[in-house]
GROMACS .gro file of C-alpha atoms in nm:
model
  263
    1UNK     CA    1   0.761  -0.828  -0.054
    2UNK     CA    2   0.700  -1.176  -0.084
    3UNK     CA    3   0.923  -1.386  -0.202
    4UNK     CA    4   0.773  -1.692  -0.378
    5UNK     CA    5   1.125  -1.901  -0.469
    6UNK     CA    6   1.465  -1.778  -0.499
    7UNK     CA    7   1.746  -2.003  -0.671
    8UNK     CA    8   1.857  -2.179  -0.959
    9UNK     CA    9   1.553  -2.343  -0.981
   10UNK     CA   10   1.324  -2.096  -0.990
   11UNK     CA   11   1.270  -1.677  -0.912
   12UNK     CA   12   0.977  -1.522  -0.821
   13UNK     CA   13   0.873  -1.230  -0.606
   14UNK     CA   14   0.540  -1.032  -0.513
   15UNK     CA   15   0.608  -0.643  -0.479
   16UNK     CA   16   0.260  -0.528  -0.370
   17UNK     CA   17   0.095  -0.171  -0.222
   18UNK     CA   18  -0.282  -0.206  -0.114
   19UNK     CA   19  -0.373  -0.159  -0.464
   20UNK     CA   20  -0.126  -0.307  -0.690
   21UNK     CA   21   0.025  -0.652  -0.717
   22UNK     CA   22   0.337  -0.727  -0.938
   23UNK     CA   23   0.502  -1.049  -0.996
   24UNK     CA   24   0.892  -1.005  -1.029
   25UNK     CA   25   0.991  -1.312  -1.319
   26UNK     CA   26   0.821  -1.609  -1.321
   27UNK     CA   27   1.087  -1.892  -1.319
   28UNK     CA   28   0.819  -2.165  -1.105
   29UNK     CA   29   0.540  -2.345  -1.362
   30UNK     CA   30   0.248  -2.148  -1.354
   31UNK     CA   31   0.086  -2.425  -1.118
   32UNK     CA   32   0.379  -2.407  -0.899
   33UNK     CA   33   0.336  -2.033  -0.858
   34UNK     CA   34  -0.043  -2.058  -0.829
   35UNK     CA   35   0.049  -2.298  -0.511
   36UNK     CA   36   0.291  -2.064  -0.325
   37UNK     CA   37   0.065  -1.786  -0.370
   38UNK     CA   38  -0.211  -1.961  -0.240
   39UNK     CA   39   0.021  -2.049   0.074
   40UNK     CA   40   0.067  -1.680   0.099
   41UNK     CA   41  -0.324  -1.600   0.086
   42UNK     CA   42  -0.246  -1.418  -0.288
   43UNK     CA   43  -0.504  -1.491  -0.542
   44UNK     CA   44  -0.287  -1.432  -0.871
   45UNK     CA   45  -0.632  -1.333  -1.065
   46UNK     CA   46  -0.487  -1.009  -0.810
   47UNK     CA   47  -0.131  -0.978  -0.988
   48UNK     CA   48  -0.131  -0.629  -1.185
   49UNK     CA   49   0.142  -0.768  -1.411
   50UNK     CA   50   0.482  -0.955  -1.439
   51UNK     CA   51   0.782  -0.817  -1.435
   52UNK     CA   52   1.108  -0.927  -1.582
   53UNK     CA   53   1.440  -0.899  -1.523
   54UNK     CA   54   1.588  -1.162  -1.774
   55UNK     CA   55   1.575  -1.416  -2.012
   56UNK     CA   56   1.699  -1.736  -1.846
   57UNK     CA   57   1.486  -2.000  -1.759
   58UNK     CA   58   1.478  -2.044  -1.400
   59UNK     CA   59   1.343  -1.639  -1.438
   60UNK     CA   60   1.106  -1.717  -1.714
   61UNK     CA   61   0.989  -2.101  -1.700
   62UNK     CA   62   0.632  -2.017  -1.651
   63UNK     CA   63   0.593  -1.678  -1.805
   64UNK     CA   64   0.428  -1.811  -2.091
   65UNK     CA   65   0.160  -2.000  -1.972
   66UNK     CA   66   0.078  -1.796  -1.651
   67UNK     CA   67   0.056  -1.449  -1.848
   68UNK     CA   68  -0.179  -1.619  -2.065
   69UNK     CA   69  -0.403  -1.790  -1.786
   70UNK     CA   70  -0.447  -1.441  -1.634
   71UNK     CA   71  -0.437  -1.216  -1.888
   72UNK     CA   72  -0.155  -1.065  -1.743
   73UNK     CA   73   0.056  -0.790  -1.875
   74UNK     CA   74   0.420  -0.834  -1.924
   75UNK     CA   75   0.664  -0.597  -1.882
   76UNK     CA   76   1.051  -0.624  -2.017
   77UNK     CA   77   1.308  -0.450  -2.217
   78UNK     CA   78   1.324  -0.499  -2.607
   79UNK     CA   79   1.647  -0.729  -2.606
   80UNK     CA   80   1.527  -0.941  -2.354
   81UNK     CA   81   1.179  -0.994  -2.547
   82UNK     CA   82   1.416  -1.115  -2.823
   83UNK     CA   83   1.598  -1.333  -2.633
   84UNK     CA   84   1.340  -1.477  -2.510
   85UNK     CA   85   1.144  -1.568  -2.797
   86UNK     CA   86   1.437  -1.754  -2.943
   87UNK     CA   87   1.545  -1.957  -2.653
   88UNK     CA   88   1.183  -2.047  -2.520
   89UNK     CA   89   0.916  -2.258  -2.696
   90UNK     CA   90   0.523  -2.347  -2.587
   91UNK     CA   91   0.397  -2.692  -2.561
   92UNK     CA   92   0.343  -2.680  -2.936
   93UNK     CA   93   0.649  -2.645  -3.028
   94UNK     CA   94   0.620  -2.247  -3.145
   95UNK     CA   95   0.796  -1.948  -3.035
   96UNK     CA   96   0.626  -1.815  -2.644
   97UNK     CA   97   0.492  -1.495  -2.690
   98UNK     CA   98   0.315  -1.210  -2.468
   99UNK     CA   99  -0.048  -1.111  -2.537
  100UNK     CA  100  -0.006  -0.780  -2.328
  101UNK     CA  101   0.347  -0.694  -2.388
  102UNK     CA  102   0.484  -0.379  -2.271
  103UNK     CA  103   0.834  -0.297  -2.338
  104UNK     CA  104   1.012  -0.050  -2.117
  105UNK     CA  105   1.419   0.107  -2.079
  106UNK     CA  106   1.690   0.080  -1.828
  107UNK     CA  107   1.706   0.407  -1.640
  108UNK     CA  108   1.321   0.495  -1.711
  109UNK     CA  109   1.062   0.517  -1.470
  110UNK     CA  110   0.708   0.354  -1.580
  111UNK     CA  111   0.405   0.270  -1.350
  112UNK     CA  112   0.179   0.021  -1.270
  113UNK     CA  113  -0.121   0.072  -1.086
  114UNK     CA  114   0.057   0.294  -0.787
  115UNK     CA  115   0.355   0.156  -0.819
  116UNK     CA  116   0.608   0.381  -0.944
  117UNK     CA  117   0.900   0.144  -1.109
  118UNK     CA  118   1.256   0.264  -1.175
  119UNK     CA  119   1.472  -0.077  -1.432
  120UNK     CA  120   1.853  -0.027  -1.366
  121UNK     CA  121   2.123  -0.227  -1.548
  122UNK     CA  122   2.298  -0.472  -1.383
  123UNK     CA  123   2.598  -0.702  -1.469
  124UNK     CA  124   2.533  -1.034  -1.609
  125UNK     CA  125   2.518  -1.277  -1.875
  126UNK     CA  126   2.209  -1.199  -2.046
  127UNK     CA  127   2.060  -0.992  -2.318
  128UNK     CA  128   1.954  -0.679  -2.140
  129UNK     CA  129   1.936  -0.760  -1.771
  130UNK     CA  130   1.786  -0.530  -1.521
  131UNK     CA  131   1.710  -0.516  -1.133
  132UNK     CA  132   1.387  -0.288  -0.984
  133UNK     CA  133   1.345  -0.046  -0.767
  134UNK     CA  134   0.983   0.012  -0.667
  135UNK     CA  135   0.824   0.345  -0.486
  136UNK     CA  136   0.463   0.344  -0.344
  137UNK     CA  137   0.301   0.460  -0.053
  138UNK     CA  138   0.575   0.625   0.069
  139UNK     CA  139   0.815   0.296   0.076
  140UNK     CA  140   1.066   0.197  -0.136
  141UNK     CA  141   1.232  -0.154  -0.240
  142UNK     CA  142   1.507  -0.245  -0.456
  143UNK     CA  143   1.576  -0.617  -0.601
  144UNK     CA  144   1.916  -0.676  -0.712
  145UNK     CA  145   1.998  -1.031  -0.769
  146UNK     CA  146   2.195  -1.213  -1.069
  147UNK     CA  147   2.518  -0.965  -1.076
  148UNK     CA  148   2.856  -1.024  -1.072
  149UNK     CA  149   2.930  -0.754  -0.891
  150UNK     CA  150   2.840  -0.436  -0.778
  151UNK     CA  151   2.858  -0.126  -1.030
  152UNK     CA  152   2.797   0.242  -0.895
  153UNK     CA  153   2.479   0.282  -1.057
  154UNK     CA  154   2.335  -0.023  -0.883
  155UNK     CA  155   2.493   0.119  -0.558
  156UNK     CA  156   2.330   0.415  -0.597
  157UNK     CA  157   1.974   0.229  -0.667
  158UNK     CA  158   2.001   0.079  -0.315
  159UNK     CA  159   2.058   0.369  -0.137
  160UNK     CA  160   1.738   0.541   0.061
  161UNK     CA  161   1.573   0.185   0.044
  162UNK     CA  162   1.342   0.064   0.333
  163UNK     CA  163   1.398  -0.318   0.217
  164UNK     CA  164   1.629  -0.468  -0.015
  165UNK     CA  165   1.624  -0.797  -0.211
  166UNK     CA  166   2.004  -0.893  -0.274
  167UNK     CA  167   2.155  -1.181  -0.418
  168UNK     CA  168   2.415  -1.385  -0.163
  169UNK     CA  169   2.493  -1.657  -0.412
  170UNK     CA  170   2.814  -1.883  -0.322
  171UNK     CA  171   3.122  -1.896  -0.078
  172UNK     CA  172   3.417  -1.840  -0.253
  173UNK     CA  173   3.595  -2.143  -0.124
  174UNK     CA  174   3.259  -2.385  -0.163
  175UNK     CA  175   3.250  -2.253  -0.519
  176UNK     CA  176   3.634  -2.297  -0.604
  177UNK     CA  177   3.634  -2.672  -0.430
  178UNK     CA  178   3.302  -2.765  -0.542
  179UNK     CA  179   3.165  -3.018  -0.812
  180UNK     CA  180   3.140  -2.754  -1.142
  181UNK     CA  181   3.354  -2.798  -1.379
  182UNK     CA  182   3.650  -2.519  -1.391
  183UNK     CA  183   3.417  -2.303  -1.675
  184UNK     CA  184   3.100  -2.304  -1.496
  185UNK     CA  185   3.261  -2.178  -1.168
  186UNK     CA  186   3.468  -1.913  -1.379
  187UNK     CA  187   3.117  -1.798  -1.509
  188UNK     CA  188   2.952  -1.796  -1.203
  189UNK     CA  189   3.277  -1.584  -1.066
  190UNK     CA  190   3.320  -1.326  -1.353
  191UNK     CA  191   3.174  -1.017  -1.376
  192UNK     CA  192   2.865  -1.112  -1.554
  193UNK     CA  193   2.817  -1.423  -1.305
  194UNK     CA  194   2.645  -1.411  -0.963
  195UNK     CA  195   2.748  -1.224  -0.656
  196UNK     CA  196   2.922  -1.401  -0.384
  197UNK     CA  197   2.874  -1.366   0.013
  198UNK     CA  198   3.225  -1.244   0.047
  199UNK     CA  199   3.104  -0.956  -0.220
  200UNK     CA  200   2.741  -0.898  -0.077
  201UNK     CA  201   2.925  -0.845   0.282
  202UNK     CA  202   3.187  -0.535   0.119
  203UNK     CA  203   2.890  -0.356   0.005
  204UNK     CA  204   2.732  -0.429   0.284
  205UNK     CA  205   3.068  -0.302   0.453
  206UNK     CA  206   3.168  -0.016   0.299
  207UNK     CA  207   2.854   0.069   0.024
  208UNK     CA  208   2.517   0.052   0.224
  209UNK     CA  209   2.366   0.374   0.362
  210UNK     CA  210   2.190   0.150   0.657
  211UNK     CA  211   1.830   0.229   0.587
  212UNK     CA  212   1.656  -0.083   0.566
  213UNK     CA  213   1.398  -0.243   0.772
  214UNK     CA  214   1.499  -0.614   0.556
  215UNK     CA  215   1.762  -0.715   0.350
  216UNK     CA  216   1.670  -0.987   0.252
  217UNK     CA  217   1.972  -1.275   0.114
  218UNK     CA  218   1.826  -1.381  -0.264
  219UNK     CA  219   1.941  -1.643  -0.490
  220UNK     CA  220   2.151  -1.875  -0.256
  221UNK     CA  221   2.335  -2.177  -0.442
  222UNK     CA  222   2.227  -2.516  -0.338
  223UNK     CA  223   2.540  -2.679  -0.403
  224UNK     CA  224   2.808  -2.331  -0.332
  225UNK     CA  225   2.658  -2.199  -0.031
  226UNK     CA  226   2.505  -2.246   0.272
  227UNK     CA  227   2.244  -2.066   0.444
  228UNK     CA  228   2.455  -1.994   0.751
  229UNK     CA  229   2.764  -1.893   0.558
  230UNK     CA  230   2.552  -1.614   0.386
  231UNK     CA  231   2.401  -1.504   0.721
  232UNK     CA  232   2.724  -1.523   0.906
  233UNK     CA  233   2.836  -1.288   0.620
  234UNK     CA  234   2.636  -1.046   0.613
  235UNK     CA  235   2.581  -1.026   0.970
  236UNK     CA  236   2.971  -0.960   1.008
  237UNK     CA  237   2.961  -0.770   0.779
  238UNK     CA  238   2.686  -0.538   0.940
  239UNK     CA  239   2.839  -0.607   1.290
  240UNK     CA  240   3.132  -0.369   1.232
  241UNK     CA  241   2.937  -0.105   1.090
  242UNK     CA  242   2.778   0.092   1.466
  243UNK     CA  243   2.396   0.118   1.495
  244UNK     CA  244   2.325  -0.157   1.215
  245UNK     CA  245   2.264  -0.439   1.421
  246UNK     CA  246   1.886  -0.349   1.410
  247UNK     CA  247   1.860  -0.417   1.018
  248UNK     CA  248   1.648  -0.772   0.989
  249UNK     CA  249   1.834  -1.014   0.787
  250UNK     CA  250   1.611  -1.249   0.627
  251UNK     CA  251   1.699  -1.563   0.394
  252UNK     CA  252   1.492  -1.700   0.098
  253UNK     CA  253   1.437  -2.092   0.019
  254UNK     CA  254   1.440  -2.259  -0.288
  255UNK     CA  255   1.166  -2.478  -0.197
  256UNK     CA  256   0.900  -2.277   0.021
  257UNK     CA  257   0.781  -1.891  -0.011
  258UNK     CA  258   0.872  -1.672   0.253
  259UNK     CA  259   0.601  -1.534   0.455
  260UNK     CA  260   0.470  -1.159   0.343
  261UNK     CA  261   0.725  -0.888   0.471
  262UNK     CA  262   0.550  -0.568   0.540
  263UNK     CA  263   0.668  -0.248   0.513
   0.00000   0.00000   0.00000
């Protein structure tokens, strides 16, 4: 697992086996994506595909150029593809397009190389947003960010995972007293908004099965959160569960990639 960037200015993560590398979301420019890949010793030519969670700009800003430059297949749902085309244009002002488009449906398993991928529906204000569960080489990893709350179907997909990449977007009090307009605050706190530190902590306390070696806290707001607040909320939640202190918490950054975590 290599999180290249996570936050409102761009999201991108590499999930890899020895034979297959997929880029989940491409919210950075192609140039910046390549820079961060190189910093982790990953050649962009070694990527097998790009998988898209949803069409918001911080997840697709560099997709058109990246996919075209490296001739990458792009996997997304039909509704996400339609929204991406309607909302984004290329440098010539034309609708963006994927030369090698692969459509998938939530709940239906597909494969990229030796990676088995299960997309699952998440609650967010996008056309057809998904999280992903990956299985390869006997290891299972799940990614769920940009979700307003934790419905049962998401909790189900997070069970039995060796690695988790989960949203810890905002501290509720920082959001309430922060500079955002009230309408934006309502959207962030809604059931199709973003997951708070408190909501993630509740999941870790009540529903998390305790099996992950790494829990990566992702999509931290630069305006409405602090890394220490996110970490402490998660640590306290795990601390009330006997035997879970061995779970290693890792925080993502907007500005620099995380070192690759190997399971």
